[in-house]
Amino acid sequence: LQTADTLGKGKFQMGLEPSVWGAIASGGSVLVPNVTLSARYGLSDNFDIGGRVGSNGFELNGKLMFTKPKAPGLIVSVAPSVGGFALAAGGASAGTFYLQVPVLLGFPIGGGSPLVLGPKVIDWFFFGAGSTTSGGTTSSGSASGNMLALGTSLGVSFKLAAGFRLPPERSFASPLIAAASAS
């Protein structure tokens, strides 16, 4: 949900990002609504830092633009991020953390509304643990997994007014390598 260009030195941006996440597997599919607040700040004309917080946890991110600011034509940047969440209650815990590295390619299509393509590599780590007590006996277990995936996103950042954009985007990722363990 971002363009390939950076904000520019000293500029600040906030956003509200409603979305729906989905997963498809051989056993069926699931859709999960998501609402995220985001903020981004331009440390230089070619480098931004930012973060997100919402129903999917937290994220810290950056963006380094390789092309010249405000230059016409294709814009190329890399926008690494790290994030996730962890929950614990009643002797159980679970969470996920990820690192993702997209390359953002911005193609001008007119009116300040770029088409954005974002091929990416994503590494997800999942974990869970818990214990139960029954009849004076306590048993516990844990599981963890890691998945390396390749994906991409495609979107258009429609400039509707000064300081306001509507960025519909479609993203997907497919597992490349996965491993899990349980005890």
PDB file of C-alpha atoms in Angstrom:
ATOM      1  CA  LEU A   1       0.000   0.000   0.000  1.00  0.00           C
ATOM      2  CA  GLN A   2       2.673   2.459  -1.006  1.00  0.00           C
ATOM      3  CA  THR A   3       4.214   4.075  -4.049  1.00  0.00           C
ATOM      4  CA  ALA A   4       7.764   3.417  -5.231  1.00  0.00           C
ATOM      5  CA  ASP A   5       8.877   7.015  -4.617  1.00  0.00           C
ATOM      6  CA  THR A   6       9.963   8.397  -1.263  1.00  0.00           C
ATOM      7  CA  LEU A   7       8.344  11.322   0.558  1.00  0.00           C
ATOM      8  CA  GLY A   8      11.271  13.724   0.478  1.00  0.00           C
ATOM      9  CA  LYS A   9      13.395  15.072   3.309  1.00  0.00           C
ATOM     10  CA  GLY A  10      11.393  16.250   6.336  1.00  0.00           C
ATOM     11  CA  LYS A  11       7.973  15.197   4.991  1.00  0.00           C
ATOM     12  CA  PHE A  12       5.546  13.109   7.048  1.00  0.00           C
ATOM     13  CA  GLN A  13       2.709  10.831   5.965  1.00  0.00           C
ATOM     14  CA  MET A  14      -0.035   8.991   7.871  1.00  0.00           C
ATOM     15  CA  GLY A  15      -2.456   6.427   6.538  1.00  0.00           C
ATOM     16  CA  LEU A  16      -5.425   4.237   7.354  1.00  0.00           C
ATOM     17  CA  GLU A  17      -5.131   0.899   5.554  1.00  0.00           C
ATOM     18  CA  PRO A  18      -8.218  -1.356   5.589  1.00  0.00           C
ATOM     19  CA  SER A  19      -7.695  -4.721   3.881  1.00  0.00           C
ATOM     20  CA  VAL A  20      -8.663  -8.374   3.787  1.00  0.00           C
ATOM     21  CA  TRP A  21      -6.068 -11.125   4.156  1.00  0.00           C
ATOM     22  CA  GLY A  22      -6.704 -14.583   2.812  1.00  0.00           C
ATOM     23  CA  ALA A  23      -5.080 -17.995   2.718  1.00  0.00           C
ATOM     24  CA  ILE A  24      -5.803 -20.898   0.418  1.00  0.00           C
ATOM     25  CA  ALA A  25      -4.704 -24.462   1.150  1.00  0.00           C
ATOM     26  CA  SER A  26      -5.845 -27.943   0.176  1.00  0.00           C
ATOM     27  CA  GLY A  27      -8.196 -27.996   3.194  1.00  0.00           C
ATOM     28  CA  GLY A  28     -10.023 -24.791   2.222  1.00  0.00           C
ATOM     29  CA  SER A  29      -9.597 -21.057   2.560  1.00  0.00           C
ATOM     30  CA  VAL A  30      -9.944 -18.317   5.155  1.00  0.00           C
ATOM     31  CA  LEU A  31     -10.454 -14.528   4.938  1.00  0.00           C
ATOM     32  CA  VAL A  32      -9.467 -12.175   7.778  1.00  0.00           C
ATOM     33  CA  PRO A  33     -10.281  -8.436   7.932  1.00  0.00           C
ATOM     34  CA  ASN A  34      -7.372  -6.158   8.782  1.00  0.00           C
ATOM     35  CA  VAL A  35      -7.134  -2.471   9.722  1.00  0.00           C
ATOM     36  CA  THR A  36      -3.750  -0.814  10.054  1.00  0.00           C
ATOM     37  CA  LEU A  37      -2.516   2.695  10.890  1.00  0.00           C
ATOM     38  CA  SER A  38       0.721   3.703   9.203  1.00  0.00           C
ATOM     39  CA  ALA A  39       3.215   6.559   9.485  1.00  0.00           C
ATOM     40  CA  ARG A  40       6.260   7.400   7.383  1.00  0.00           C
ATOM     41  CA  TYR A  41       8.938  10.110   7.586  1.00  0.00           C
ATOM     42  CA  GLY A  42      11.472  11.227   4.953  1.00  0.00           C
ATOM     43  CA  LEU A  43      14.989  11.221   6.433  1.00  0.00           C
ATOM     44  CA  SER A  44      16.387  12.336   3.062  1.00  0.00           C
ATOM     45  CA  ASP A  45      15.059  12.768  -0.454  1.00  0.00           C
ATOM     46  CA  ASN A  46      15.862   9.083  -1.167  1.00  0.00           C
ATOM     47  CA  PHE A  47      15.243   7.395   2.216  1.00  0.00           C
ATOM     48  CA  ASP A  48      12.094   7.009   4.360  1.00  0.00           C
ATOM     49  CA  ILE A  49      11.472   5.205   7.643  1.00  0.00           C
ATOM     50  CA  GLY A  50       8.083   4.168   8.908  1.00  0.00           C
ATOM     51  CA  GLY A  51       5.904   1.828  10.823  1.00  0.00           C
ATOM     52  CA  ARG A  52       2.500   0.203  10.968  1.00  0.00           C
ATOM     53  CA  VAL A  53       0.347  -0.992  13.837  1.00  0.00           C
ATOM     54  CA  GLY A  54      -2.992  -2.722  13.616  1.00  0.00           C
ATOM     55  CA  SER A  55      -4.920  -5.934  13.868  1.00  0.00           C
ATOM     56  CA  ASN A  56      -2.048  -7.851  12.257  1.00  0.00           C
ATOM     57  CA  GLY A  57       0.537  -6.624  14.808  1.00  0.00           C
ATOM     58  CA  PHE A  58       3.378  -4.203  14.261  1.00  0.00           C
ATOM     59  CA  GLU A  59       5.820  -3.450  11.458  1.00  0.00           C
ATOM     60  CA  LEU A  60       8.959  -1.326  11.094  1.00  0.00           C
ATOM     61  CA  ASN A  61       9.943  -0.441   7.552  1.00  0.00           C
ATOM     62  CA  GLY A  62      12.169   1.659   5.368  1.00  0.00           C
ATOM     63  CA  LYS A  63      12.366   2.630   1.729  1.00  0.00           C
ATOM     64  CA  LEU A  64      15.466   3.443  -0.327  1.00  0.00           C
ATOM     65  CA  MET A  65      14.803   4.946  -3.762  1.00  0.00           C
ATOM     66  CA  PHE A  66      17.495   4.272  -6.370  1.00  0.00           C
ATOM     67  CA  THR A  67      16.193   6.655  -9.033  1.00  0.00           C
ATOM     68  CA  LYS A  68      16.424  10.448  -8.799  1.00  0.00           C
ATOM     69  CA  PRO A  69      13.656  12.210  -6.855  1.00  0.00           C
ATOM     70  CA  LYS A  70      10.953  13.769  -9.051  1.00  0.00           C
ATOM     71  CA  ALA A  71      12.587  12.355 -12.214  1.00  0.00           C
ATOM     72  CA  PRO A  72      10.094  11.392 -14.938  1.00  0.00           C
ATOM     73  CA  GLY A  73       9.681   7.746 -15.862  1.00  0.00           C
ATOM     74  CA  LEU A  74      10.227   4.521 -13.967  1.00  0.00           C
ATOM     75  CA  ILE A  75      10.868   4.776 -10.194  1.00  0.00           C
ATOM     76  CA  VAL A  76      12.829   1.953  -8.507  1.00  0.00           C
ATOM     77  CA  SER A  77      13.143   1.405  -4.765  1.00  0.00           C
ATOM     78  CA  VAL A  78      13.587  -1.323  -2.174  1.00  0.00           C
ATOM     79  CA  ALA A  79      11.316  -1.317   0.898  1.00  0.00           C
ATOM     80  CA  PRO A  80      12.397  -3.875   3.540  1.00  0.00           C
ATOM     81  CA  SER A  81      10.195  -4.447   6.589  1.00  0.00           C
ATOM     82  CA  VAL A  82      10.121  -6.553   9.731  1.00  0.00           C
ATOM     83  CA  GLY A  83       7.066  -7.177  11.868  1.00  0.00           C
ATOM     84  CA  GLY A  84       4.668  -9.579  13.499  1.00  0.00           C
ATOM     85  CA  PHE A  85       2.840 -10.184  16.739  1.00  0.00           C
ATOM     86  CA  ALA A  86       2.888 -12.399  19.822  1.00  0.00           C
ATOM     87  CA  LEU A  87       0.044 -13.282  22.176  1.00  0.00           C
ATOM     88  CA  ALA A  88       0.079 -15.029  25.555  1.00  0.00           C
ATOM     89  CA  ALA A  89      -2.796 -16.015  27.826  1.00  0.00           C
ATOM     90  CA  GLY A  90      -3.536 -18.759  30.357  1.00  0.00           C
ATOM     91  CA  GLY A  91      -0.326 -20.727  29.847  1.00  0.00           C
ATOM     92  CA  ALA A  92      -0.428 -20.542  26.040  1.00  0.00           C
ATOM     93  CA  SER A  93       1.458 -18.362  23.595  1.00  0.00           C
ATOM     94  CA  ALA A  94       1.527 -17.964  19.827  1.00  0.00           C
ATOM     95  CA  GLY A  95       2.847 -15.568  17.270  1.00  0.00           C
ATOM     96  CA  THR A  96       4.443 -14.892  13.952  1.00  0.00           C
ATOM     97  CA  PHE A  97       7.291 -12.696  12.796  1.00  0.00           C
ATOM     98  CA  TYR A  98       8.362 -11.878   9.273  1.00  0.00           C
ATOM     99  CA  LEU A  99      11.010 -10.163   7.199  1.00  0.00           C
ATOM    100  CA  GLN A 100      10.035  -9.042   3.731  1.00  0.00           C
ATOM    101  CA  VAL A 101      12.095  -7.368   1.012  1.00  0.00           C
ATOM    102  CA  PRO A 102      10.081  -5.998  -1.918  1.00  0.00           C
ATOM    103  CA  VAL A 103      11.509  -4.173  -4.916  1.00  0.00           C
ATOM    104  CA  LEU A 104       8.997  -1.466  -5.840  1.00  0.00           C
ATOM    105  CA  LEU A 105       8.693  -0.445  -9.481  1.00  0.00           C
ATOM    106  CA  GLY A 106       6.582   2.657 -10.115  1.00  0.00           C
ATOM    107  CA  PHE A 107       5.274   3.253 -13.623  1.00  0.00           C
ATOM    108  CA  PRO A 108       3.663   6.678 -14.262  1.00  0.00           C
ATOM    109  CA  ILE A 109       0.187   6.381 -15.799  1.00  0.00           C
ATOM    110  CA  GLY A 110      -0.880  10.027 -15.595  1.00  0.00           C
ATOM    111  CA  GLY A 111      -2.389  12.421 -13.102  1.00  0.00           C
ATOM    112  CA  GLY A 112       0.181  11.564 -10.410  1.00  0.00           C
ATOM    113  CA  SER A 113      -1.281   8.033 -10.101  1.00  0.00           C
ATOM    114  CA  PRO A 114       1.476   5.434 -10.577  1.00  0.00           C
ATOM    115  CA  LEU A 115       1.063   1.732 -11.265  1.00  0.00           C
ATOM    116  CA  VAL A 116       3.188  -0.089  -8.655  1.00  0.00           C
ATOM    117  CA  LEU A 117       4.633  -3.591  -9.110  1.00  0.00           C
ATOM    118  CA  GLY A 118       6.337  -5.134  -6.068  1.00  0.00           C
ATOM    119  CA  PRO A 119       8.092  -8.508  -6.449  1.00  0.00           C
ATOM    120  CA  LYS A 120       9.263  -9.666  -3.002  1.00  0.00           C
ATOM    121  CA  VAL A 121      10.932 -12.306  -0.855  1.00  0.00           C
ATOM    122  CA  ILE A 122       9.267 -13.060   2.500  1.00  0.00           C
ATOM    123  CA  ASP A 123      10.543 -15.121   5.441  1.00  0.00           C
ATOM    124  CA  TRP A 124       7.860 -16.032   8.039  1.00  0.00           C
ATOM    125  CA  PHE A 125       8.494 -17.595  11.440  1.00  0.00           C
ATOM    126  CA  PHE A 126       5.523 -19.077  13.368  1.00  0.00           C
ATOM    127  CA  PHE A 127       5.425 -20.417  16.914  1.00  0.00           C
ATOM    128  CA  GLY A 128       3.018 -21.674  19.543  1.00  0.00           C
ATOM    129  CA  ALA A 129       3.247 -23.282  22.970  1.00  0.00           C
ATOM    130  CA  GLY A 130       0.872 -24.257  25.713  1.00  0.00           C
ATOM    131  CA  SER A 131       0.211 -26.437  28.692  1.00  0.00           C
ATOM    132  CA  THR A 132      -2.823 -28.067  30.250  1.00  0.00           C
ATOM    133  CA  THR A 133      -3.457 -29.650  33.626  1.00  0.00           C
ATOM    134  CA  SER A 134      -5.847 -32.555  34.021  1.00  0.00           C
ATOM    135  CA  GLY A 135      -6.157 -34.750  37.107  1.00  0.00           C
ATOM    136  CA  GLY A 136      -3.057 -33.206  38.673  1.00  0.00           C
ATOM    137  CA  THR A 137      -0.914 -33.980  35.597  1.00  0.00           C
ATOM    138  CA  THR A 138       0.450 -31.143  33.506  1.00  0.00           C
ATOM    139  CA  SER A 139       1.342 -31.674  29.865  1.00  0.00           C
ATOM    140  CA  SER A 140       2.860 -29.139  27.545  1.00  0.00           C
ATOM    141  CA  GLY A 141       3.740 -28.826  23.909  1.00  0.00           C
ATOM    142  CA  SER A 142       5.172 -26.438  21.426  1.00  0.00           C
ATOM    143  CA  ALA A 143       5.437 -26.015  17.680  1.00  0.00           C
ATOM    144  CA  SER A 144       7.321 -23.717  15.357  1.00  0.00           C
ATOM    145  CA  GLY A 145       7.786 -23.300  11.673  1.00  0.00           C
ATOM    146  CA  ASN A 146       9.546 -21.216   9.090  1.00  0.00           C
ATOM    147  CA  MET A 147       8.511 -20.516   5.526  1.00  0.00           C
ATOM    148  CA  LEU A 148      10.397 -18.754   2.755  1.00  0.00           C
ATOM    149  CA  ALA A 149       8.067 -17.425   0.077  1.00  0.00           C
ATOM    150  CA  LEU A 150       8.194 -15.492  -3.168  1.00  0.00           C
ATOM    151  CA  GLY A 151       5.428 -13.088  -4.004  1.00  0.00           C
ATOM    152  CA  THR A 152       4.401  -9.914  -5.711  1.00  0.00           C
ATOM    153  CA  SER A 153       1.891  -7.119  -5.498  1.00  0.00           C
ATOM    154  CA  LEU A 154       0.245  -4.971  -8.143  1.00  0.00           C
ATOM    155  CA  GLY A 155      -1.618  -1.775  -7.418  1.00  0.00           C
ATOM    156  CA  VAL A 156      -2.430   1.742  -8.541  1.00  0.00           C
ATOM    157  CA  SER A 157      -2.081   4.685  -6.171  1.00  0.00           C
ATOM    158  CA  PHE A 158      -4.923   6.946  -7.321  1.00  0.00           C
ATOM    159  CA  LYS A 159      -4.298  10.573  -6.387  1.00  0.00           C
ATOM    160  CA  LEU A 160      -7.799  11.826  -5.531  1.00  0.00           C
ATOM    161  CA  ALA A 161      -6.863  15.166  -3.933  1.00  0.00           C
ATOM    162  CA  ALA A 162      -3.865  16.965  -2.456  1.00  0.00           C
ATOM    163  CA  GLY A 163      -2.650  14.753   0.387  1.00  0.00           C
ATOM    164  CA  PHE A 164      -5.170  11.953  -0.288  1.00  0.00           C
ATOM    165  CA  ARG A 165      -4.623   8.700  -2.213  1.00  0.00           C
ATOM    166  CA  LEU A 166      -6.660   5.556  -2.729  1.00  0.00           C
ATOM    167  CA  PRO A 167      -4.235   2.642  -3.344  1.00  0.00           C
ATOM    168  CA  PRO A 168      -6.078  -0.577  -4.234  1.00  0.00           C
ATOM    169  CA  GLU A 169      -3.583  -3.424  -4.364  1.00  0.00           C
ATOM    170  CA  ARG A 170      -3.610  -7.158  -4.974  1.00  0.00           C
ATOM    171  CA  SER A 171      -0.822  -9.235  -3.404  1.00  0.00           C
ATOM    172  CA  PHE A 172       0.039 -12.901  -3.232  1.00  0.00           C
ATOM    173  CA  ALA A 173       2.864 -15.099  -2.007  1.00  0.00           C
ATOM    174  CA  SER A 174       3.645 -18.739  -2.612  1.00  0.00           C
ATOM    175  CA  PRO A 175       5.765 -20.938  -0.317  1.00  0.00           C
ATOM    176  CA  LEU A 176       9.157 -21.876  -1.703  1.00  0.00           C
ATOM    177  CA  ILE A 177      10.616 -23.749   1.296  1.00  0.00           C
ATOM    178  CA  ALA A 178       8.892 -24.634   4.578  1.00  0.00           C
ATOM    179  CA  ALA A 179       9.926 -26.485   7.722  1.00  0.00           C
ATOM    180  CA  ALA A 180       8.103 -27.189  10.992  1.00  0.00           C
ATOM    181  CA  SER A 181       8.771 -28.941  14.280  1.00  0.00           C
ATOM    182  CA  ALA A 182       6.613 -29.892  17.261  1.00  0.00           C
ATOM    183  CA  SER A 183       7.104 -31.405  20.693  1.00  0.00           C
TER     184      SER A 183
END
